[in-house]
Amino acid sequence: MNLRDLRYVLAVAEHGHFGHAAEACGISQPTLSVQVRKLEEILGIALFERTSKTVVPTDACERLISHVRAAVAEADAILAVARSLRNPLAGRLRLGIIPTLAPYLLPLVFAPLREALPLLEVEPWEDQTLALLERLRTHDLDGALLATEVDAPDLASRPLFAEPFLAALPPDHRLAARAEVAEGELAEDILVLADGHCLRDQTLAACGRSGALGSAMRATSLSTLLNMVAAGYGTTLIPGLAAGTAQDAGIVLRPLAARTDRTIRIAWRAHFPRRAAVEAVGNVVASRLKGFAAGASMGTI
Amino acid sequence: MNLRDLRYVLAVAEHGHFGHAAEACGISQPTLSVQVRKLEEILGIALFERTSKTVVPTDACERLISHVRAAVAEADAILAVARSLRNPLAGRLRLGIIPTLAPYLLPLVFAPLREALPLLEVEPWEDQTLALLERLRTHDLDGALLATEVDAPDLASRPLFAEPFLAALPPDHRLAARAEVAEGELAEDILVLADGHCLRDQTLAACGRSGALGSAMRATSLSTLLNMVAAGYGTTLIPGLAAGTAQDAGIVLRPLAARTDRTIRIAWRAHFPRRAAVEAVGNVVASRLKGFAAGASMGTI
DNA sequence: GGGGAGGATAGACGGTATCTATGGAGACTG
DNA sequence: CAGTCTCCATAGATACCGTCTATCCTCCCC
């Protein structure tokens, strides 16, 4: 049984005339006759009572036709919905973002995304790198904004922009008097985030610390970390996009001597069919943050 | 777009594996791959994200799949309903019956019809001959029990049994003393039904009256006519099946000298697809009334 | 790096939907 | 009452498409 034949049946029932129905279906009258006859044989019942002048649906046809209509309507719905889904730059895109980036980047890119991709519903999801990669693999996310290289055969990624690190110091810290701070100088009283945050590893690497921190406190969020620095517990590195927040908290920021930074990338499954949407989001983000590393390292975004 | 392909999509979505889905569909894996790919091209969207290890429905597929399920379910419903309608001896059969026959025949054949054709729902419809023929032509009836010849190219008919006429007399009528009555002797004070009843024309023809009856009363039903005869207003001819009712009304019945009768026929549209059902009903009726003309002319049915 | 699993591709084959041309039944008309 | 018209059915040819087997490519694992 074929959807095409079901449409033929509806046409014959509607027109009560094989010739007119055939024309409406865009086929020849013999074709219509043959196909309807064939369907009648498949179903084992007569659908129409034909005379030389009239074509009338049988009782059986009346009983069936609601199902026929429903089947054809569902088929049409499939086509209609598919058409509405055809634009890769429309629909939902679940985008993971690491916690040290999300609160500072999202306010910047929300409006540009809405403007450039009005039909794309970007659903942000905040979690640490490993969790995001896992969710990418399980199809719970479609893309992810990360600050690390992505080295996996099933995933692909593209760099979007470089985000410089800044030294974050209590106002009365001895280094606060400097115009810039060498990365290694922060090692002594460095504060870092909890395990799992890529920023933690990057901060330690930049300062030349191996990772053994003893009983040093580990903040669970960058916001907490900033408060700890502001309270004089120590120093840290912060990503450039958090500069505004840090300054608001009363923290002194200084550029780093080696201009250490991290590269923000967008990642997706290698076989993700709507790669175009991911790329488009990446383009908007990159475009919004263009020149950030050069001109905005002091917090003027 | 094809229902078959929709079933393929459901299979792939269910199994998450082209090979297993192909096996479930009874086709080869390459065929399934090609067909799904083709459907994706028709719809203009990717339905599955394939890697060497996993096959996962896309977001678009999730949005479509309810419609796919519905379409397939309706198609299955069509097949199931068609199967249940396949027996021509099952389902509704709208059967017209003329008023001078219905009240006397139906009680006789109801039980035999139920027994012989338990799945057939015979829906009786009582009206005069012309109305029944009209309703046959408009497909409002599927068959009709008539007492006249059916001479129309679009209709067919078959005789079922002969129903003898009987002279119906008031008990004190001069002819009531006879063992039998010649048809012509009734002409003088004959009472007849209203226009449109075939029994009216047959009665007049049997008595040799041309039809000009002057102010003679025209009963609107056979029941009324019998009451009029019983009250002594005149005589009439009644069909044999009404004998019991007539005698209950206190009427004297006598056989006719020439054994005049009428032939009860079943009629249907020449192209009616369930002719088998009509024939079956005809057989039951004919079988129930077999030998009626010969042995039951005195009312012993 | 060799083997295995799984999906994609290629080429051949067969079924079937479609066409045009024609047949045949029934109804209207001059 | 024959001619004609309408309309559905049939016949035969053709082209498309769904399906198969055989093979390739990719990825993963040992």
XYZ file of C-alpha atoms (C1' of nucleotides) in Angstrom:
662
model
C 0.000 0.000 0.000
C 1.254 3.383 -1.013
C 0.595 6.901 0.201
C 0.240 7.900 -3.424
C -2.618 5.455 -3.880
C -4.305 6.795 -0.761
C -4.221 10.264 -2.271
C -5.746 8.830 -5.414
C -8.574 7.333 -3.394
C -9.255 10.670 -1.739
C -9.294 12.387 -5.115
C -11.753 9.898 -6.590
C -13.959 10.121 -3.517
C -13.895 13.899 -3.729
C -14.547 14.254 -7.439
C -16.749 11.226 -7.989
C -15.147 11.100 -11.404
C -11.992 9.260 -12.432
C -11.091 11.688 -15.188
C -11.333 14.775 -13.015
C -9.600 13.069 -10.119
C -6.777 11.969 -12.408
C -6.356 15.514 -13.624
C -6.306 16.762 -10.046
C -3.599 14.195 -9.276
C -1.636 15.084 -12.376
C -1.822 11.599 -13.858
C -3.737 9.976 -16.686
C -7.151 8.454 -16.183
C -6.039 4.869 -16.974
C -3.271 5.135 -14.413
C -5.735 6.233 -11.791
C -8.150 3.440 -12.655
C -5.427 0.835 -12.526
C -4.005 2.060 -9.235
C -7.361 2.295 -7.511
C -8.281 -1.150 -8.763
C -4.991 -2.470 -7.486
C -5.546 -0.955 -4.059
C -9.006 -2.476 -3.963
C -7.424 -5.856 -4.613
C -4.814 -5.321 -1.924
C -7.500 -4.363 0.586
C -9.798 -7.104 -0.613
C -12.795 -4.779 -0.818
C -14.449 -2.553 -3.376
C -13.908 1.120 -2.625
C -16.126 2.565 -5.339
C -19.240 1.492 -7.118
C -18.760 2.505 -10.723
C -21.316 2.925 -13.435
C -20.900 4.678 -16.728
C -22.235 7.853 -15.158
C -21.426 7.797 -11.494
C -18.645 6.843 -9.134
C -19.860 6.444 -5.573
C -17.795 5.395 -2.537
C -18.935 2.132 -1.002
C -19.928 1.730 2.613
C -16.542 0.152 3.222
C -14.846 3.155 1.656
C -16.768 5.483 3.958
C -15.547 3.464 6.907
C -11.955 3.616 5.700
C -11.740 7.116 4.424
C -11.210 8.782 7.781
C -8.094 6.672 8.243
C -7.017 7.439 4.710
C -7.418 11.137 5.355
C -5.506 10.837 8.601
C -2.639 8.948 6.994
C -2.346 11.470 4.180
C -2.600 14.350 6.644
C 0.217 12.891 8.733
C 2.322 12.465 5.623
C 1.682 16.075 4.726
C 2.553 17.055 8.277
C 5.869 15.251 7.910
C 6.624 17.237 4.783
C 5.523 20.499 6.352
C 7.496 19.983 9.550
C 10.517 18.859 7.555
C 10.280 22.014 5.484
C 10.232 24.117 8.627
C 13.242 22.198 9.931
C 15.154 22.466 6.688
C 16.952 25.686 7.602
C 20.035 24.593 9.557
C 20.203 28.081 11.066
C 16.801 27.612 12.679
C 15.669 25.546 15.609
C 17.249 24.604 18.889
C 20.992 24.466 19.344
C 22.171 23.255 22.726
C 25.454 24.955 23.472
C 27.665 24.011 26.370
C 29.871 26.699 27.952
C 32.475 26.336 30.636
C 31.706 28.127 33.930
C 34.670 30.510 33.757
C 33.438 31.810 30.450
C 29.653 31.643 30.500
C 28.772 34.475 32.899
C 31.074 36.926 31.115
C 30.664 35.894 27.506
C 26.921 35.285 27.334
C 25.900 38.877 28.095
C 28.156 39.985 25.257
C 26.919 37.605 22.575
C 23.239 37.219 23.369
C 22.143 40.268 21.406
C 24.440 39.669 18.429
C 23.250 36.058 18.209
C 19.641 37.116 18.295
C 20.298 39.624 15.573
C 22.430 37.494 13.296
C 20.545 34.194 13.809
C 17.012 35.174 14.795
C 15.590 31.705 14.108
C 18.250 29.867 16.066
C 17.309 29.118 19.647
C 20.625 28.841 21.448
C 20.155 26.949 24.689
C 23.174 27.505 26.936
C 24.325 24.807 29.313
C 27.009 25.529 31.852
C 29.354 22.792 32.995
C 33.000 21.855 33.168
C 34.938 20.777 30.103
C 34.805 17.038 30.633
C 31.100 17.068 31.341
C 30.485 19.126 28.227
C 32.474 16.735 26.075
C 30.545 13.835 27.542
C 27.236 15.543 26.828
C 28.392 16.291 23.307
C 29.075 12.623 22.767
C 25.704 11.561 24.158
C 23.933 14.067 21.894
C 22.731 16.070 24.883
C 24.624 19.044 23.473
C 25.158 20.142 19.907
C 28.169 22.369 20.481
C 30.411 23.598 23.273
C 32.544 26.640 24.007
C 35.760 25.483 25.627
C 39.145 26.894 26.545
C 41.129 23.755 25.781
C 42.280 21.861 22.749
C 39.888 19.190 21.623
C 41.771 16.111 20.627
C 39.260 13.367 19.903
C 38.509 11.595 16.649
C 34.745 11.929 17.070
C 34.846 15.657 17.800
C 35.909 18.677 15.809
C 36.605 22.232 16.925
C 37.622 25.645 15.761
C 39.352 28.500 17.628
C 37.222 31.613 18.041
C 39.315 34.139 19.908
C 42.190 34.472 22.347
C 41.318 35.562 25.855
C 44.299 37.081 27.720
C 44.839 36.279 31.366
C 45.269 39.086 33.859
C 46.914 39.094 37.235
C 44.274 39.630 39.905
C 45.686 41.199 43.079
C 44.355 42.537 46.349
C 44.705 46.357 46.303
C 47.348 46.253 48.995
C 49.372 43.467 47.415
C 53.019 44.160 46.834
C 52.662 43.473 43.104
C 49.784 45.921 42.750
C 52.242 48.738 42.338
C 53.668 47.193 39.156
C 52.535 48.183 35.664
C 52.693 44.519 34.713
C 53.341 41.256 36.480
C 55.488 38.331 35.434
C 53.546 35.070 35.553
C 56.038 33.366 37.834
C 55.750 36.050 40.465
C 52.222 34.954 41.277
C 53.195 31.422 42.178
C 53.777 32.151 45.828
C 50.279 32.989 47.026
C 48.225 31.788 44.044
C 44.603 30.831 44.590
C 42.875 28.463 42.189
C 39.532 26.942 41.354
C 38.384 23.464 42.252
C 39.408 20.388 40.283
C 37.829 20.058 36.885
C 38.016 23.698 35.921
C 40.381 24.112 33.015
C 41.233 27.543 34.339
C 42.760 25.912 37.386
C 45.252 23.937 35.321
C 45.998 26.861 33.057
C 46.632 29.158 36.007
C 48.997 26.696 37.646
C 50.802 26.060 34.364
C 51.251 29.774 33.741
C 52.726 30.314 37.170
C 55.044 27.352 36.870
C 53.425 25.465 39.723
C 53.129 21.734 39.277
C 49.776 21.220 40.909
C 50.694 20.201 44.456
C 49.064 22.996 46.383
C 48.878 21.546 49.814
C 46.021 22.902 51.786
C 45.416 25.887 49.518
C 41.736 26.674 49.197
C 39.990 25.742 46.021
C 37.161 28.054 45.055
C 34.129 26.415 43.497
C 33.466 29.320 41.183
C 35.318 32.199 39.646
C 33.007 34.554 41.501
C 34.058 33.038 44.798
C 37.668 33.136 43.738
C 37.413 36.882 43.038
C 35.924 37.497 46.437
C 38.768 35.599 48.032
C 41.344 37.680 46.196
C 39.511 40.874 47.095
C 39.579 39.791 50.730
C 43.349 39.510 50.521
C 43.708 35.720 50.701
C 46.041 35.674 47.718
C 46.393 36.273 44.012
C 45.170 34.561 40.916
C 44.895 34.724 37.167
C 41.568 35.659 35.702
C 40.372 35.454 32.135
C 40.131 38.835 30.457
C 36.362 38.759 30.029
C 35.981 38.700 33.822
C 37.939 41.937 34.198
C 34.897 44.118 34.698
C 33.477 41.913 37.408
C 36.851 41.690 39.114
C 37.326 45.448 39.162
C 33.827 45.890 40.528
C 34.868 43.595 43.358
C 37.752 45.951 44.198
C 40.489 43.847 42.700
C 43.570 45.291 41.036
C 44.276 43.898 37.594
C 47.608 43.907 35.837
C 48.650 42.614 32.457
C 51.019 39.673 32.386
C 54.551 40.106 31.195
C 54.343 37.180 28.713
C 50.806 38.057 27.663
C 49.680 34.522 28.471
C 46.207 33.780 27.208
C 43.791 30.966 26.558
C 42.095 30.155 23.281
C 38.348 29.883 23.317
C 37.158 27.251 20.868
C 33.842 25.947 19.721
C 33.546 22.170 19.495
C 30.997 19.821 17.952
C 30.571 16.196 17.008
C 32.438 15.484 13.791
C 29.264 14.071 12.221
C 26.827 16.621 13.563
C 24.536 17.378 10.594
C 23.869 20.987 11.546
C 27.509 21.942 11.630
C 26.439 25.075 9.763
C 24.560 26.288 12.836
C 27.559 25.655 15.080
C 29.834 27.472 12.679
C 27.417 30.386 12.479
C 27.333 30.698 16.253
C 31.112 30.520 16.262
C 31.312 33.263 13.688
C 29.061 35.556 15.691
C 31.071 34.968 18.862
C 34.408 35.417 17.090
C 33.185 38.538 15.375
C 31.919 40.030 18.635
C 35.223 39.290 20.342
C 37.430 40.277 17.427
C 40.450 42.235 18.569
C 39.647 41.487 22.183
C 43.099 40.125 22.939
C 44.822 43.220 21.554
C 42.640 46.110 22.592
C 40.570 44.923 25.513
C 43.090 43.316 27.760
C 42.480 46.031 30.326
C 38.784 45.343 30.555
C 37.428 47.728 27.935
C 35.303 45.500 25.834
C 7.579 9.826 0.052
C 6.579 6.279 0.736
C 4.971 4.516 3.669
C 7.600 1.836 3.306
C 10.347 4.389 3.852
C 8.570 5.693 6.925
C 8.584 2.191 8.360
C 12.302 2.022 7.599
C 12.865 5.231 9.513
C 11.000 3.857 12.504
C 13.068 0.691 12.388
C 16.365 2.586 12.280
C 15.249 4.884 15.074
C 14.252 1.891 17.143
C 17.335 -0.236 16.587
C 19.937 2.492 16.279
C 21.662 0.156 13.854
C 21.160 -0.095 10.094
C 22.001 -3.780 9.893
C 19.588 -4.823 12.626
C 16.882 -2.503 11.332
C 17.304 -3.909 7.828
C 16.932 -7.412 9.177
C 13.791 -6.380 11.053
C 12.404 -4.932 7.820
C 13.357 -7.996 5.843
C 15.656 -6.121 3.475
C 19.381 -5.819 3.003
C 21.452 -3.218 4.803
C 22.470 -1.353 1.627
C 18.836 -1.032 0.591
C 17.946 0.429 3.941
C 20.851 2.868 3.829
C 19.928 4.000 0.329
C 16.256 4.438 1.106
C 16.828 6.355 4.314
C 19.350 8.562 2.581
C 16.857 9.172 -0.203
C 14.143 10.129 2.246
C 16.533 12.507 3.957
C 17.139 14.155 0.608
C 13.422 14.401 -0.092
C 12.806 15.970 3.295
C 15.865 18.141 3.007
C 17.048 17.285 6.511
C 19.269 14.709 8.147
C 17.266 12.178 10.126
C 20.179 10.320 11.702
C 23.652 11.214 12.793
C 25.806 8.295 11.790
C 29.212 7.313 13.011
C 30.943 4.033 12.580
C 29.546 2.899 15.907
C 26.342 4.722 16.548
C 23.223 5.834 14.748
C 21.345 8.526 16.640
C 18.155 10.312 15.532
C 18.663 14.015 15.011
C 16.613 16.671 16.732
C 14.660 17.060 13.500
C 13.956 13.338 13.462
C 12.634 13.502 17.012
C 10.289 16.260 15.944
C 9.086 14.275 12.943
C 8.862 10.838 14.389
C 5.508 11.271 16.066
C 3.997 12.105 12.697
C 5.802 9.173 11.144
C 4.394 6.862 13.785
C 0.928 8.294 13.271
C 1.076 7.884 9.500
C 2.216 4.292 9.785
C -0.408 3.589 12.430
C -3.152 4.972 10.196
C -1.909 2.879 7.318
C -2.048 -0.184 9.541
C -5.527 0.831 10.626
C -6.602 0.961 6.994
C -5.367 -2.570 6.477
C -6.990 -3.801 9.669
C -10.341 -2.181 8.970
C -10.248 -3.398 5.383
C -9.632 -6.905 6.630
C -12.644 -6.675 8.889
C -14.734 -5.375 5.987
C -13.555 -8.037 3.589
C -16.412 -10.471 4.253
C -19.245 -9.403 1.930
C -21.670 -11.232 4.224
C -20.779 -8.945 7.102
C -21.617 -5.346 7.785
C -24.635 -3.204 7.182
C -27.103 -3.956 4.395
C -29.882 -1.431 3.956
C -32.905 -3.267 2.656
C -36.004 -1.514 1.409
C -39.376 -3.302 1.735
C -42.755 -2.229 0.446
C -45.389 -1.477 3.128
C -47.791 -4.247 2.103
C -45.050 -6.780 2.638
C -42.843 -5.520 5.463
C -45.112 -6.040 8.496
C -45.936 -9.601 7.482
C -42.639 -10.770 6.015
C -40.169 -9.318 8.471
C -41.374 -11.320 11.488
C -40.938 -14.466 9.427
C -37.432 -13.838 8.168
C -35.753 -11.997 11.025
C -34.722 -15.117 12.885
C -33.594 -17.066 9.807
C -31.524 -14.076 8.632
C -29.856 -13.784 12.012
C -29.077 -17.455 11.987
C -27.870 -17.767 8.418
C -26.053 -14.420 8.226
C -25.074 -13.565 11.785
C -22.574 -10.893 10.754
C -24.915 -9.150 8.372
C -26.797 -6.215 9.878
C -29.941 -5.961 7.787
C -31.453 -2.501 8.194
C -35.055 -2.537 6.961
C -36.550 0.568 5.385
C -40.238 0.695 4.589
C -41.509 2.745 1.680
C -43.419 2.484 -1.583
C -41.894 0.978 -4.685
C -40.920 4.168 -6.465
C -39.320 5.641 -3.360
C -37.363 2.449 -2.810
C -36.094 2.430 -6.380
C -35.065 6.053 -6.007
C -33.220 5.328 -2.773
C -31.523 2.370 -4.423
C -30.254 4.658 -7.153
C -28.992 7.252 -4.686
C -27.134 4.563 -2.736
C -29.351 5.120 0.304
C -30.406 1.496 0.021
C -28.438 -1.565 -0.984
C -31.360 -3.812 -1.871
C -35.143 -3.800 -1.968
C -37.965 -6.314 -1.669
C -40.622 -5.439 -4.237
C -43.741 -6.968 -5.723
C -43.237 -5.606 -9.233
C -41.003 -6.251 -12.178
C -37.863 -4.157 -12.185
C -37.142 -2.944 -15.669
C -34.208 -0.534 -15.510
C -30.739 -0.850 -16.998
C -29.020 0.230 -13.798
C -30.913 -2.209 -11.579
C -31.076 -5.980 -11.389
C -33.521 -8.241 -9.595
C -34.404 -11.805 -8.881
C -37.754 -13.405 -7.996
C -37.917 -14.928 -4.515
C -41.379 -16.368 -4.106
C -44.957 -16.041 -5.299
C -47.444 -14.594 -2.862
C -51.066 -15.544 -3.695
C -53.831 -12.988 -3.333
C -56.877 -13.823 -1.264
C -60.361 -12.331 -1.389
C -61.011 -10.415 1.832
C -64.699 -10.191 2.679
C -66.854 -8.947 5.527
C -68.324 -11.973 7.325
C -71.826 -11.123 6.181
C -70.856 -10.492 2.562
C -72.791 -12.395 -0.053
C -69.568 -13.945 -1.398
C -68.492 -15.181 2.010
C -70.570 -18.293 1.519
C -68.504 -19.378 -1.485
C -65.585 -21.793 -1.260
C -63.693 -19.608 -3.696
C -64.272 -16.300 -5.380
C -63.697 -15.280 -8.974
C -61.540 -12.152 -9.220
C -64.082 -10.234 -11.303
C -66.848 -10.695 -8.725
C -65.017 -8.362 -6.350
C -65.036 -5.432 -8.738
C -68.342 -4.057 -7.584
C -67.526 -2.983 -4.020
C -63.725 -3.197 -4.108
C -61.676 -1.101 -1.663
C -58.102 -0.181 -2.454
C -55.023 1.452 -1.014
C -53.847 4.985 -1.748
C -51.890 5.865 -4.875
C -48.368 4.628 -4.992
C -49.002 1.222 -3.463
C -48.324 -1.438 -6.032
C -50.989 -3.556 -4.340
C -53.569 -0.988 -5.397
C -52.766 -1.396 -9.082
C -52.540 -5.150 -8.813
C -55.874 -5.377 -7.039
C -57.608 -3.246 -9.660
C -55.993 -5.171 -12.476
C -57.054 -8.487 -11.007
C -60.667 -7.339 -10.708
C -60.715 -5.970 -14.224
C -61.278 -2.398 -13.050
C -59.502 0.261 -15.052
C -58.599 2.570 -12.199
C -61.397 5.142 -12.282
C -62.882 4.608 -8.853
C -64.816 7.773 -8.337
C -65.136 8.640 -4.726
C -64.097 5.242 -3.381
C -62.068 5.527 -0.248
C -58.328 4.946 -0.460
C -56.805 3.450 2.631
C -53.348 4.662 3.539
C -52.226 1.307 4.861
C -53.141 -2.301 4.511
C -53.982 -2.366 8.201
C -56.547 0.394 7.684
C -57.881 -1.354 4.621
C -58.471 -4.522 6.599
C -60.378 -2.611 9.263
C -62.539 -1.053 6.576
C -63.351 -4.455 5.132
C -64.074 -5.844 8.572
C -66.452 -2.931 9.156
C -68.362 -3.910 6.055
C -67.401 -1.054 3.763
C -66.517 -3.413 0.924
C -64.133 -6.109 -0.247
C -60.533 -6.243 -1.314
C -57.657 -8.452 -2.253
C -54.962 -9.047 0.305
C -51.538 -10.598 -0.094
C -51.310 -14.073 1.373
C -48.798 -13.177 4.080
C -51.373 -10.817 5.612
C -53.878 -13.654 6.006
C -53.269 -14.145 9.687
C -53.719 -10.485 10.499
C -56.875 -10.318 8.367
C -58.449 -13.271 10.072
C -57.607 -11.807 13.467
C -59.535 -8.711 12.358
C -62.617 -10.832 11.731
C -62.368 -10.929 7.969
C -63.402 -13.884 5.850
C -60.744 -15.019 3.378
C -61.357 -17.021 0.240
C -59.005 -18.289 -2.406
C -59.314 -16.784 -5.844
C -60.608 -18.807 -8.745
C -57.654 -17.951 -11.005
C -55.113 -18.217 -8.183
C -53.859 -14.707 -8.985
C -50.658 -13.885 -7.154
C -47.807 -11.402 -7.062
C -44.126 -12.188 -7.298
C -41.895 -10.869 -4.549
C -38.495 -9.934 -5.924
C -35.268 -8.645 -4.477
C -33.666 -5.814 -6.410
C -30.237 -4.165 -6.284
C -28.040 -1.843 -8.264
C -26.502 -3.724 -11.173
C -23.009 -2.627 -10.046
C -23.479 -3.075 -6.317
C -20.209 -4.665 -5.157
C -21.759 -6.661 -2.334
C -24.237 -8.412 -4.549
C -23.283 -11.553 -2.642
C -24.910 -10.138 0.476
C -28.087 -9.255 -1.399
C -28.223 -12.699 -2.954
C -27.679 -14.310 0.416
C -30.567 -12.361 1.929
C -32.682 -13.318 -1.075
C -31.820 -16.953 -0.565
C -32.808 -16.880 3.082
C -36.117 -15.199 2.294
C -36.869 -17.522 -0.617
C -35.954 -20.534 1.467
C -38.193 -19.416 4.341
C -41.133 -18.845 1.981
C -40.540 -21.931 -0.126
C -43.831 -23.630 -1.001
C -45.802 -20.746 0.417
C -47.830 -20.267 -2.761
C -48.810 -23.913 -2.896
C -49.396 -24.934 0.686
C -49.998 -21.764 2.635
C -52.533 -19.952 0.538
C -55.027 -20.335 3.339
C -52.874 -18.584 5.866
C -50.986 -21.483 7.395
C -47.424 -20.419 7.090
C 49.074 -2.691 11.845
C 45.898 -6.403 11.151
C 41.259 -7.798 11.822
C 36.511 -6.852 12.570
C 32.283 -4.155 12.569
C 29.269 -1.097 10.328
C 27.686 2.033 7.005
C 28.295 3.719 2.021
C 28.799 2.861 -2.852
C 28.426 0.475 -7.444
C 26.214 -2.101 -10.873
C 22.678 -5.401 -12.293
C 17.996 -6.878 -12.180
C 13.063 -7.038 -11.722
C 8.800 -5.075 -10.527
C 5.654 -1.511 -11.144
C 3.779 3.060 -12.038
C 3.039 5.504 -15.882
C 1.935 6.664 -20.596
C -0.775 6.431 -25.253
C -4.029 4.038 -27.873
C -8.053 1.491 -27.907
C -12.134 -1.016 -26.292
C -16.823 -1.228 -24.568
C -20.948 0.080 -21.991
C -24.500 3.297 -21.276
C -27.056 7.654 -22.145
C -28.568 11.430 -24.866
C -30.062 13.330 -29.454
C -31.522 14.428 -34.097
C -32.863 4.042 -33.844
C -28.482 4.868 -35.226
C -24.914 8.129 -34.266
C -22.324 10.271 -30.936
C -20.612 11.431 -26.622
C -19.004 10.343 -22.002
C -16.535 7.672 -19.055
C -14.205 3.749 -17.137
C -11.448 -0.518 -18.358
C -7.867 -2.857 -20.907
C -3.483 -3.604 -23.544
C 1.181 -3.002 -24.516
C 5.426 -0.195 -24.216
C 8.566 2.392 -21.414
C 11.076 4.389 -17.697
C 11.841 4.739 -13.034
C 13.029 2.913 -8.713
C 13.533 -0.415 -5.015
C 16.212 -4.299 -4.235
C 20.004 -7.441 -4.428
C 25.124 -8.982 -4.177
C 29.698 -7.586 -4.102
C 32.873 -4.361 -2.599
C 34.806 -0.175 -0.445
C 35.842 3.018 3.315
C 36.161 4.387 8.001
C 36.818 3.666 12.575
C 37.933 0.976 16.551
C 40.308 -2.456 19.105
C 43.783 -5.758 20.169
